[in-house]
Short mmCIF file of N, CA and C in Angstrom, two decimals:
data_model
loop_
_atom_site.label_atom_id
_atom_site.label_comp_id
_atom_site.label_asym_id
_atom_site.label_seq_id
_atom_site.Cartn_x
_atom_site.Cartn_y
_atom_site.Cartn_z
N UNK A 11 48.54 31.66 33.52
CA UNK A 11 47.53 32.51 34.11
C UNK A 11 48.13 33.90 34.32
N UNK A 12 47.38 35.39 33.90
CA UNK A 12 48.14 36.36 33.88
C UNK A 12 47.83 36.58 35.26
N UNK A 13 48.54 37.78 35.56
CA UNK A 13 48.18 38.30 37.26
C UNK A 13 47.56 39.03 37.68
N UNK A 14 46.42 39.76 36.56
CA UNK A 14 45.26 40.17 37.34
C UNK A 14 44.03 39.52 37.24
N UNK A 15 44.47 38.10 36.15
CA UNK A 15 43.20 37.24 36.41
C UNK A 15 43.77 36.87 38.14
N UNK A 16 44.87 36.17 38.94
CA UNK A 16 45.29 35.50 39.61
C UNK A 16 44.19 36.59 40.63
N UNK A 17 44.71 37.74 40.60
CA UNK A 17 44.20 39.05 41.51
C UNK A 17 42.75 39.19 41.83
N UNK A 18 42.41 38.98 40.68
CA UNK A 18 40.62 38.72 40.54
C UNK A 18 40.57 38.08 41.41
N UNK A 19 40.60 36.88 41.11
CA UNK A 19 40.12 35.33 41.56
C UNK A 19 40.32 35.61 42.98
N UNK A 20 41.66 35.68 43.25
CA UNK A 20 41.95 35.71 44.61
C UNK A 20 40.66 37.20 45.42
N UNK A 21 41.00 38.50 45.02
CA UNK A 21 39.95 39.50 45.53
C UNK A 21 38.44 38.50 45.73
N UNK A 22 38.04 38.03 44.61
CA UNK A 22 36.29 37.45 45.11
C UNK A 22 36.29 36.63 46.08
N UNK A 23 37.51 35.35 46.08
CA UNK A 23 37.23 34.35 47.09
C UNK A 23 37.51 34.72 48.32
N UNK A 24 38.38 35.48 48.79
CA UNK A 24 38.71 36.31 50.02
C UNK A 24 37.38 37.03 50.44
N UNK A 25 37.18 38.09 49.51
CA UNK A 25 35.57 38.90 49.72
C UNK A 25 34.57 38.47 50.53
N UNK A 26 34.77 37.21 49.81
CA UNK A 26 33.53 36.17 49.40
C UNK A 26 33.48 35.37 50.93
N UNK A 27 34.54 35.03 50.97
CA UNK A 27 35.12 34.17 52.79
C UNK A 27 34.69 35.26 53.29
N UNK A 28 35.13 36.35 53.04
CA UNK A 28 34.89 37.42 54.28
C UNK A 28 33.31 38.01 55.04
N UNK A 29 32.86 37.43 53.89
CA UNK A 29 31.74 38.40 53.89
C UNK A 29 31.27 39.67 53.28
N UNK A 30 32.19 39.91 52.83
CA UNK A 30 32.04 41.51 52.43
C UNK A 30 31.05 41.71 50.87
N UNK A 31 30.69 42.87 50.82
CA UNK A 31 29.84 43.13 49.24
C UNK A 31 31.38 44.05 48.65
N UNK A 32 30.95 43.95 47.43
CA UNK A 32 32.01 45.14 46.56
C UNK A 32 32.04 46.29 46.81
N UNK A 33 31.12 46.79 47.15
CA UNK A 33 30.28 47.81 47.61
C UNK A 33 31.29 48.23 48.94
N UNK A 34 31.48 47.39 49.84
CA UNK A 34 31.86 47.68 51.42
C UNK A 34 33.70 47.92 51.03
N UNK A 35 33.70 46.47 50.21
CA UNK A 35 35.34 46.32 49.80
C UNK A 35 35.88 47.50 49.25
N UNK A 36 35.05 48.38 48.12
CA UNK A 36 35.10 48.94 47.43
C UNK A 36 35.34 50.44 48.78
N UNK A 37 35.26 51.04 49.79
CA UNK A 37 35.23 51.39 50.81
C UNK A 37 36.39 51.33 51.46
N UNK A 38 36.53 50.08 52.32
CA UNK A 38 37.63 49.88 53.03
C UNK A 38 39.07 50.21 52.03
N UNK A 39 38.75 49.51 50.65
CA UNK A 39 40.16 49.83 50.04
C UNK A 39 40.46 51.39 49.39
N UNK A 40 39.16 52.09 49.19
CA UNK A 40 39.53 53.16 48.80
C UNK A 40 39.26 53.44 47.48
N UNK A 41 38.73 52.65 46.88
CA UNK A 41 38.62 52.24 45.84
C UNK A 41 37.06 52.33 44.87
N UNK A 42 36.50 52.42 43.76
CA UNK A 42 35.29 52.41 43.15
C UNK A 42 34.95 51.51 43.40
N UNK A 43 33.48 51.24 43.27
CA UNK A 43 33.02 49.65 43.38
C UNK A 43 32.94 48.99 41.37
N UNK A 44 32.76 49.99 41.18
CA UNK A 44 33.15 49.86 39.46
C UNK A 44 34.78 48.65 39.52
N UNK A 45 35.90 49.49 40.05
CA UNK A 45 36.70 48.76 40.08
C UNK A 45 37.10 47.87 40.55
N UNK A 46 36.77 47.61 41.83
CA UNK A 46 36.78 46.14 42.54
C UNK A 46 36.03 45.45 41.55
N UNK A 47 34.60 45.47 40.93
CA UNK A 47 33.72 44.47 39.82
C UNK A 47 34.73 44.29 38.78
N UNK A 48 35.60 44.98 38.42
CA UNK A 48 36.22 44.95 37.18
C UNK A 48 37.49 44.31 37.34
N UNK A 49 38.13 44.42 38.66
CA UNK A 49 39.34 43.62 39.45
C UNK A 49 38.50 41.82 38.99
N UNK A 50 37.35 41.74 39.96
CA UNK A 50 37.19 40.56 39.86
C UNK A 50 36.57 39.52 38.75
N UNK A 51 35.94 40.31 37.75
CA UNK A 51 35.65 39.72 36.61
C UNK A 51 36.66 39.76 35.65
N UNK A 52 37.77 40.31 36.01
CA UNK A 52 39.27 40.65 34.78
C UNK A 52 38.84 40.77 33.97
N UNK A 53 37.49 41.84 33.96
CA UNK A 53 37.90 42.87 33.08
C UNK A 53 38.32 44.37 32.91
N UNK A 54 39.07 44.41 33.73
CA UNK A 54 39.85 45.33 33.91
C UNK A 54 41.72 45.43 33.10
N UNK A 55 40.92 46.41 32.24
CA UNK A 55 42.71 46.60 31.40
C UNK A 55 43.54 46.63 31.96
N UNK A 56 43.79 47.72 32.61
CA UNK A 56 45.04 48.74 33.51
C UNK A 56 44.56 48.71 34.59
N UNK A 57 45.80 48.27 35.57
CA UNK A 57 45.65 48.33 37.26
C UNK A 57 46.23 48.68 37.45
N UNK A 58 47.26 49.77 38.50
CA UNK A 58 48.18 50.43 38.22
C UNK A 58 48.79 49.12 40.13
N UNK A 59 49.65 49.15 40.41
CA UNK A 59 50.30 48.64 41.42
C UNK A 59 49.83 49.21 42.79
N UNK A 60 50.04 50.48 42.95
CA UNK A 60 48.92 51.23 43.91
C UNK A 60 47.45 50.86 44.27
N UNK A 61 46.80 50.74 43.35
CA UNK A 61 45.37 49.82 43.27
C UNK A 61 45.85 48.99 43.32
N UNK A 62 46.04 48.20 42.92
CA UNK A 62 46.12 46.54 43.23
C UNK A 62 46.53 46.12 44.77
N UNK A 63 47.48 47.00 45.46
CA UNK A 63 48.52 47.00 46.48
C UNK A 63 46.98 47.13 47.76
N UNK A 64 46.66 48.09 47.30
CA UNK A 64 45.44 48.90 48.65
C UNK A 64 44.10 48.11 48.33
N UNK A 65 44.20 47.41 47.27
CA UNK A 65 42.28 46.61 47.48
C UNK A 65 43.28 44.95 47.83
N UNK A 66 44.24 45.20 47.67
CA UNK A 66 44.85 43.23 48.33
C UNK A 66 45.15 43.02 49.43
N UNK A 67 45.54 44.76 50.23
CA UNK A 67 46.21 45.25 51.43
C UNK A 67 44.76 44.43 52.66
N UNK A 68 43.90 45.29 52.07
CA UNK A 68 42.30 45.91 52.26
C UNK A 68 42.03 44.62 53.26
N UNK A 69 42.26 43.56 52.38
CA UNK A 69 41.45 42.21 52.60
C UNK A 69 42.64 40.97 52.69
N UNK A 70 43.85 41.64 53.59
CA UNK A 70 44.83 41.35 53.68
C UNK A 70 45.73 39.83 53.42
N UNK A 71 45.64 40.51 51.82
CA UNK A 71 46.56 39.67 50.79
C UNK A 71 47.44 40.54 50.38
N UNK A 72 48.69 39.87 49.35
CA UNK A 72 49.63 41.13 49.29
C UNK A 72 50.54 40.19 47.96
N UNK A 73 50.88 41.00 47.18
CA UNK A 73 51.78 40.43 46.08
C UNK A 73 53.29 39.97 46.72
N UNK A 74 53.84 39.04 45.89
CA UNK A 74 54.79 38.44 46.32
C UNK A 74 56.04 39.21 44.95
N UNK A 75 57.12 39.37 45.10
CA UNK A 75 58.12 39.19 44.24
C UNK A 75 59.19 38.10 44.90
N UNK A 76 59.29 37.04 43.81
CA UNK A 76 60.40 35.78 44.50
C UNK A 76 61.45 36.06 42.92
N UNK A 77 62.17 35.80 44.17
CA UNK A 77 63.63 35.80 44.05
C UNK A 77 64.28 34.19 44.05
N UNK A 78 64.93 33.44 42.57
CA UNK A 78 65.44 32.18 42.77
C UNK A 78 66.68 32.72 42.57
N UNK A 79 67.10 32.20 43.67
CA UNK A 79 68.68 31.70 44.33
C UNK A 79 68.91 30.63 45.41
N UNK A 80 70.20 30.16 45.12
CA UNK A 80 70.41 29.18 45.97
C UNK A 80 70.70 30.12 46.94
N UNK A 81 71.43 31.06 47.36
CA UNK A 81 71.91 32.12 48.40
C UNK A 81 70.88 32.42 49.26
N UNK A 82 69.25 32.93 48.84
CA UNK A 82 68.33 32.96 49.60
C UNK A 82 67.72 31.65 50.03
N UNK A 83 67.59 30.74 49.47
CA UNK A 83 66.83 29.53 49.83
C UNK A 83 67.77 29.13 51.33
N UNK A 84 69.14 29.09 51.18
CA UNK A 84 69.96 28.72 52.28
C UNK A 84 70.13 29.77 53.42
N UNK A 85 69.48 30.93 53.09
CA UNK A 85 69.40 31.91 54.25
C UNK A 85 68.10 31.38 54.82
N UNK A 86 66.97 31.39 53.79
CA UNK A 86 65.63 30.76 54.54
C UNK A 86 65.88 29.52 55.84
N UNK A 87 66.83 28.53 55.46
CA UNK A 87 66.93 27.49 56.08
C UNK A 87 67.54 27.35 57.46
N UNK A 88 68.16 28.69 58.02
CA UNK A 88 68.98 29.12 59.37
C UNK A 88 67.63 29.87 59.65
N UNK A 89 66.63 30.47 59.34
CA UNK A 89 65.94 31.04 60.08
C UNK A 89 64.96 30.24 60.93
N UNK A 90 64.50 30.30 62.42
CA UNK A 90 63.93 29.72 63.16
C UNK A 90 62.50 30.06 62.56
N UNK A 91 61.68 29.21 62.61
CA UNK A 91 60.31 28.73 62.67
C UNK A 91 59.54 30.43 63.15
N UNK A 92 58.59 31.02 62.76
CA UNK A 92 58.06 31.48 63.75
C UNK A 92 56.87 31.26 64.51
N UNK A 93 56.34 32.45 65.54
CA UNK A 93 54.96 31.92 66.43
C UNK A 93 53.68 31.24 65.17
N UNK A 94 53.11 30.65 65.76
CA UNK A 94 51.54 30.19 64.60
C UNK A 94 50.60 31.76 64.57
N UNK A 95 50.49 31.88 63.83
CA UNK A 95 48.79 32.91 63.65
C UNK A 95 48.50 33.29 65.19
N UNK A 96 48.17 32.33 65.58
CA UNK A 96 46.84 32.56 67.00
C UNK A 96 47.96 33.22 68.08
N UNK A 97 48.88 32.75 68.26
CA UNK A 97 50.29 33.05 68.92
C UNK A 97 50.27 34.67 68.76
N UNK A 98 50.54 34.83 67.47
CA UNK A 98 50.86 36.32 67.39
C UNK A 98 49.81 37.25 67.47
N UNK A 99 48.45 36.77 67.13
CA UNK A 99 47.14 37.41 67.33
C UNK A 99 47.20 37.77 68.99
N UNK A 100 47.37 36.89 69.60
CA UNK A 100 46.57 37.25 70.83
C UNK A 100 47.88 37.83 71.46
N UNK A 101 49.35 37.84 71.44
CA UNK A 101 50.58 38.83 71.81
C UNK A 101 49.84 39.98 71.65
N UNK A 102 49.95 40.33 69.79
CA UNK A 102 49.04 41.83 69.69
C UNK A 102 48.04 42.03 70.68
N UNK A 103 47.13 41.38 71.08
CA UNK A 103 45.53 41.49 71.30
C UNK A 103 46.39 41.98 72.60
N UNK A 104 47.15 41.76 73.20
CA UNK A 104 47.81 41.75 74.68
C UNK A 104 47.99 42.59 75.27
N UNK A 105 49.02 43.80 73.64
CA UNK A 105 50.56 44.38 74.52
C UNK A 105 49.91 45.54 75.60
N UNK A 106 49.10 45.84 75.47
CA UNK A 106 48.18 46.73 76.56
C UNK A 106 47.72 46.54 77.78
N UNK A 107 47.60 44.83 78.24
CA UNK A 107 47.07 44.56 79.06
C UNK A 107 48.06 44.12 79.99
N UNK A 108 47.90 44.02 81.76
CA UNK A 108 48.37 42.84 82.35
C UNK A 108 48.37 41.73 82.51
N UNK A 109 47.70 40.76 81.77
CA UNK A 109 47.10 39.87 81.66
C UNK A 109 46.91 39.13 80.75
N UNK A 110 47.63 38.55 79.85
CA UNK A 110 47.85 38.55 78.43
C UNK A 110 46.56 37.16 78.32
N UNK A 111 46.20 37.25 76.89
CA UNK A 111 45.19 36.17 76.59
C UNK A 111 46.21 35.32 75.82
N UNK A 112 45.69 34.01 75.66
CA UNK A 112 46.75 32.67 75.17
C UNK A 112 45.83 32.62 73.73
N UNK A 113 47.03 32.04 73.57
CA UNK A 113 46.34 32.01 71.66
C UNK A 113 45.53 30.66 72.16
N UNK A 114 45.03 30.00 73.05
CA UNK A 114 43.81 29.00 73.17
C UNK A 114 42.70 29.59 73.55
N UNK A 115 42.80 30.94 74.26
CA UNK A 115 41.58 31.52 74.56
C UNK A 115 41.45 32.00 73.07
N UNK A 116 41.83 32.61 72.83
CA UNK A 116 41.39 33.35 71.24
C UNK A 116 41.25 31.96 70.36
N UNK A 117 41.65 30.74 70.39
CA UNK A 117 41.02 29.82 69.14
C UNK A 117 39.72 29.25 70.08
N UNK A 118 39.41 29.29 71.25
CA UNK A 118 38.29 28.84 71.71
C UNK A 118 37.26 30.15 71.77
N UNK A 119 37.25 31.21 71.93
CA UNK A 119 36.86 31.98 71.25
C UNK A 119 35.82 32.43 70.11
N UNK A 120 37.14 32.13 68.86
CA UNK A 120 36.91 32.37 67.64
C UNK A 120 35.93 30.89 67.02
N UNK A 121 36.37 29.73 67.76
CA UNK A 121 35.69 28.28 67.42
C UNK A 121 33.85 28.78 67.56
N UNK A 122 33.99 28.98 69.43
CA UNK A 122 32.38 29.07 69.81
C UNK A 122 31.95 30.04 69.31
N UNK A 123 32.25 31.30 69.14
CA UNK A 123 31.82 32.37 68.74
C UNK A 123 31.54 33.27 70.54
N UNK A 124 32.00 32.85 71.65
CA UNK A 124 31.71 33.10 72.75
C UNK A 124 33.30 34.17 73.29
N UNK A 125 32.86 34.93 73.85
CA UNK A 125 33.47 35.96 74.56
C UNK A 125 33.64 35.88 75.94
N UNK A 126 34.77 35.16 76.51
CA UNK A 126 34.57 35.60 78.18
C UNK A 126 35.00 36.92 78.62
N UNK A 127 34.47 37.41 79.90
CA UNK A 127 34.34 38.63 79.88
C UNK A 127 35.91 38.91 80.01
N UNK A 128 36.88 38.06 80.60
CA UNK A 128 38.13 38.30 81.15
C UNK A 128 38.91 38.76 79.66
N UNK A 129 38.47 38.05 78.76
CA UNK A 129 39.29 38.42 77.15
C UNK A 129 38.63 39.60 76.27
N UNK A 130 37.45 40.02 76.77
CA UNK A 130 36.67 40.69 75.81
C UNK A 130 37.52 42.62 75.41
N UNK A 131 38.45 42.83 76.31
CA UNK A 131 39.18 43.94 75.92
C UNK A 131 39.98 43.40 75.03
N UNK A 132 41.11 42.51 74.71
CA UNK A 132 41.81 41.78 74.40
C UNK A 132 41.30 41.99 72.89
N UNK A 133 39.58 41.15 72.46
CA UNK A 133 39.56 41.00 71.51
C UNK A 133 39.44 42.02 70.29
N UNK A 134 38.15 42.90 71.65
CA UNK A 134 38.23 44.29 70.91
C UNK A 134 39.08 45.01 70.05
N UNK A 135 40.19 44.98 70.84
CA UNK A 135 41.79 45.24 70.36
C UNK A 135 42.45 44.75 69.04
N UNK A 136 42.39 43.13 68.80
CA UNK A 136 42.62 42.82 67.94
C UNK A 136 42.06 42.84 66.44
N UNK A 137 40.69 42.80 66.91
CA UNK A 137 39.75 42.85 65.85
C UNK A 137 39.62 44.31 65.41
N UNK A 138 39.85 45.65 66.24
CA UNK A 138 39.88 46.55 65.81
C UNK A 138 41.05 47.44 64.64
N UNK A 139 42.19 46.47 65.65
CA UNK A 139 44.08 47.38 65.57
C UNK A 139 44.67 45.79 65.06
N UNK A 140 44.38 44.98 64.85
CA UNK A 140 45.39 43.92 64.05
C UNK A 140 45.53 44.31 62.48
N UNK A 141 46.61 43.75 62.11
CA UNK A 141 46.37 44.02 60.47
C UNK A 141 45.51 42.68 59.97
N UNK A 142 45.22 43.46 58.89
CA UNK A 142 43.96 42.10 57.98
C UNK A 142 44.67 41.28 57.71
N UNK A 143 46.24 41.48 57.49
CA UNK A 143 47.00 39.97 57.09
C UNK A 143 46.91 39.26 58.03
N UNK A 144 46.89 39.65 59.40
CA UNK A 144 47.02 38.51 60.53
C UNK A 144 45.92 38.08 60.56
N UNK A 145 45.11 38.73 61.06
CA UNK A 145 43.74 38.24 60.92
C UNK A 145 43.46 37.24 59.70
N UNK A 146 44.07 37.26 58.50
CA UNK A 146 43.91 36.30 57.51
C UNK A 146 44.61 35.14 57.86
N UNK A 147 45.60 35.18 58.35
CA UNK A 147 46.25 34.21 59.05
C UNK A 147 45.37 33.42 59.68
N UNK A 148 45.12 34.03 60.59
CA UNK A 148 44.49 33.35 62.02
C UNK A 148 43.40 32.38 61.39
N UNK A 149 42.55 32.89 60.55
CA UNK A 149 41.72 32.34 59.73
C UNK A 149 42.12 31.13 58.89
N UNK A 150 42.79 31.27 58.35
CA UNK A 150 43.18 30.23 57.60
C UNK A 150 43.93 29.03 58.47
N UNK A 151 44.99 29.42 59.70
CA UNK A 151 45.22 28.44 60.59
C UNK A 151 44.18 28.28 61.27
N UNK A 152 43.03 28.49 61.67
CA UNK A 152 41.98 28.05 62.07
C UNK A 152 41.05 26.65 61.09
N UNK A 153 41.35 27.19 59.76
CA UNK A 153 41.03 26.18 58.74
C UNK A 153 41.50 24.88 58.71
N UNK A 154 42.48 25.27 58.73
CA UNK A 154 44.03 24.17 58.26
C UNK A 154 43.87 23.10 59.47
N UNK A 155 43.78 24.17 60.83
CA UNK A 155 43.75 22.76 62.10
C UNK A 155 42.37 22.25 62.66
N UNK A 156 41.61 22.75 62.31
CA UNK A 156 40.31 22.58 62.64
C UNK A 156 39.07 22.01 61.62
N UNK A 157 39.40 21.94 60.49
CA UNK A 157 38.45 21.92 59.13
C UNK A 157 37.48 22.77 59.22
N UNK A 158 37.57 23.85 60.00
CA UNK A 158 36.26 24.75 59.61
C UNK A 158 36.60 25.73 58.65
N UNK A 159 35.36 25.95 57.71
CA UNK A 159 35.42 27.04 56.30
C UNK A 159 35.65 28.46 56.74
N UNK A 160 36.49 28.52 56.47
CA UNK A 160 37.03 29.95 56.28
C UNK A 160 36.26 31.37 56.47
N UNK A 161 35.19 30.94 55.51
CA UNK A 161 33.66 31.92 55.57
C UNK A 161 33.19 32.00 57.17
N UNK A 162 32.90 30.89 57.78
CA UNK A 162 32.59 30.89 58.88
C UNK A 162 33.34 30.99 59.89
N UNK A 163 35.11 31.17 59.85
CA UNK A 163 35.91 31.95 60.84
C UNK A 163 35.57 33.18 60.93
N UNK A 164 35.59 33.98 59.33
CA UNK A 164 35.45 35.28 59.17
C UNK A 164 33.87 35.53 60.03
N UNK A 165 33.03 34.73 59.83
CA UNK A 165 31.87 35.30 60.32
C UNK A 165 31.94 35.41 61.70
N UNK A 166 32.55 34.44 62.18
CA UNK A 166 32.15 34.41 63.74
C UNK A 166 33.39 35.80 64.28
N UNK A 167 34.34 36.01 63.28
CA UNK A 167 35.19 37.19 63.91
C UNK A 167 34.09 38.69 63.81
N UNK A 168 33.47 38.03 62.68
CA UNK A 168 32.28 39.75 62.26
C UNK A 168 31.30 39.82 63.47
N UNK A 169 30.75 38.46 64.03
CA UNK A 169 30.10 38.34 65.14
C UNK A 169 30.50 38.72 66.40
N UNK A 170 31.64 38.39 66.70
CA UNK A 170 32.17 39.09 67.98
C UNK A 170 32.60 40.66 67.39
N UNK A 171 32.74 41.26 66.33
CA UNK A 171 33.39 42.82 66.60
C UNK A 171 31.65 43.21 67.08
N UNK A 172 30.58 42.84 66.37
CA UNK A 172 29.71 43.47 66.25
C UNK A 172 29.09 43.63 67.58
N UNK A 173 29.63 42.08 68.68
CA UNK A 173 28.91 42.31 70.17
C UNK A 173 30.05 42.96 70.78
N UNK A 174 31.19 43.04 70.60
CA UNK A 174 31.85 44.23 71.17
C UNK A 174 32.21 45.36 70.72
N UNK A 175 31.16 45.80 69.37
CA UNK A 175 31.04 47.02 68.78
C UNK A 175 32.17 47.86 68.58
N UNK A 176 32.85 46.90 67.80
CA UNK A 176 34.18 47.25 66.79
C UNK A 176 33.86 48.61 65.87
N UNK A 177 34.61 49.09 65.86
CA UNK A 177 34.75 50.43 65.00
C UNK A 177 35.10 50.40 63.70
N UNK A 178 36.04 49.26 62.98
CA UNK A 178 36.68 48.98 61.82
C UNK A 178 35.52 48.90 61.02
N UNK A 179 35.77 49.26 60.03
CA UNK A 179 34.85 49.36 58.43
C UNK A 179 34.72 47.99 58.34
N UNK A 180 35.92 47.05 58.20
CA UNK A 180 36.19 46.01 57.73
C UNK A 180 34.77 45.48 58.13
N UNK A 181 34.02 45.38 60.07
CA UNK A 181 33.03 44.56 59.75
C UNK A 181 31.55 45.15 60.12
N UNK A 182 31.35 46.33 59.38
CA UNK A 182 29.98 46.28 58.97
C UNK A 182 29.24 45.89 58.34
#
């Protein structure tokens, strides 16, 4: 499989979870909507790394370069575990406040689609100023431990920016 079919594929189903039109994507990344259509149908000749980098950034995915060695694999293996998704979401969602929210308020939250008023700065925050990779995170560990579709994490996160009238492009 070459790697801007991989790029495609991956850009629509992300989109697609997200909610977003080409149109909006095409926006947030900076990008034509000509070219996002042409990202995701591969048919697109030439992508230059820059494009590819800022519409994967966008909808926070990101290319990998791996490296096989035994030298790195055994450095991987001394490194400690880190926090889960929700962990580091709601730290961010935090560092402003006295009062920090627990990554259980933010997965109960993000589950009901409900806002208590005590977290609702918190979320604002995150959903506004997190990066889209975490936020992709959070989403997908929301998937993984919960069986809910992905599409419908993203929605219920588009649902709360919109009742606490988020500013980010990402969810209009």
């Amino acid at each position: 499989m070459s790697t801007l079919h991989e790029i495609g594929s991956a850009v629509r189903i992300r989109r697609t979870e997200m909610g977003l039109t080409q149109d909006l994507l095409a926006r947030i990344s900076g990008l034509s909507r000509s070219t996002v259509n042409a990202v995701e149908k591969q048919s697109i000749s030439n992508l230059s790394i820059a494009k590819a980098v800022a519409l994967l950034e966008s909808i926070g995915l990101s290319m990998n370069v791996t490296v096989n060695s035994s030298a790195l694999s055994s450095f991987r293996k001394n490194v400690p575990s880190s926090r889960s998704a929700l962990e580091r979401a709601a730290a961010t969602a935090s560092v402003s406040f006295g009062d920090p929210m627990s990554a259980e308020q933010l997965e109960v939250a993000l589950l009901a689609g409900e806002t208590p008023q005590r977290i609702r700065p918190h979320l604002q925050v995150m959903l506004d100023e997190a990066p889209v990779s975490l936020l992709a995170k959070v989403v997908d560990q929301i998937h993984t431990e919960k069986a809910m579709p992905k599409a419908q994490v993203w929605g219920q996160m588009r649902n709360l920016a919109h009742e606490l009238k988020c500013y980010r492009l990402l969810w209009q």
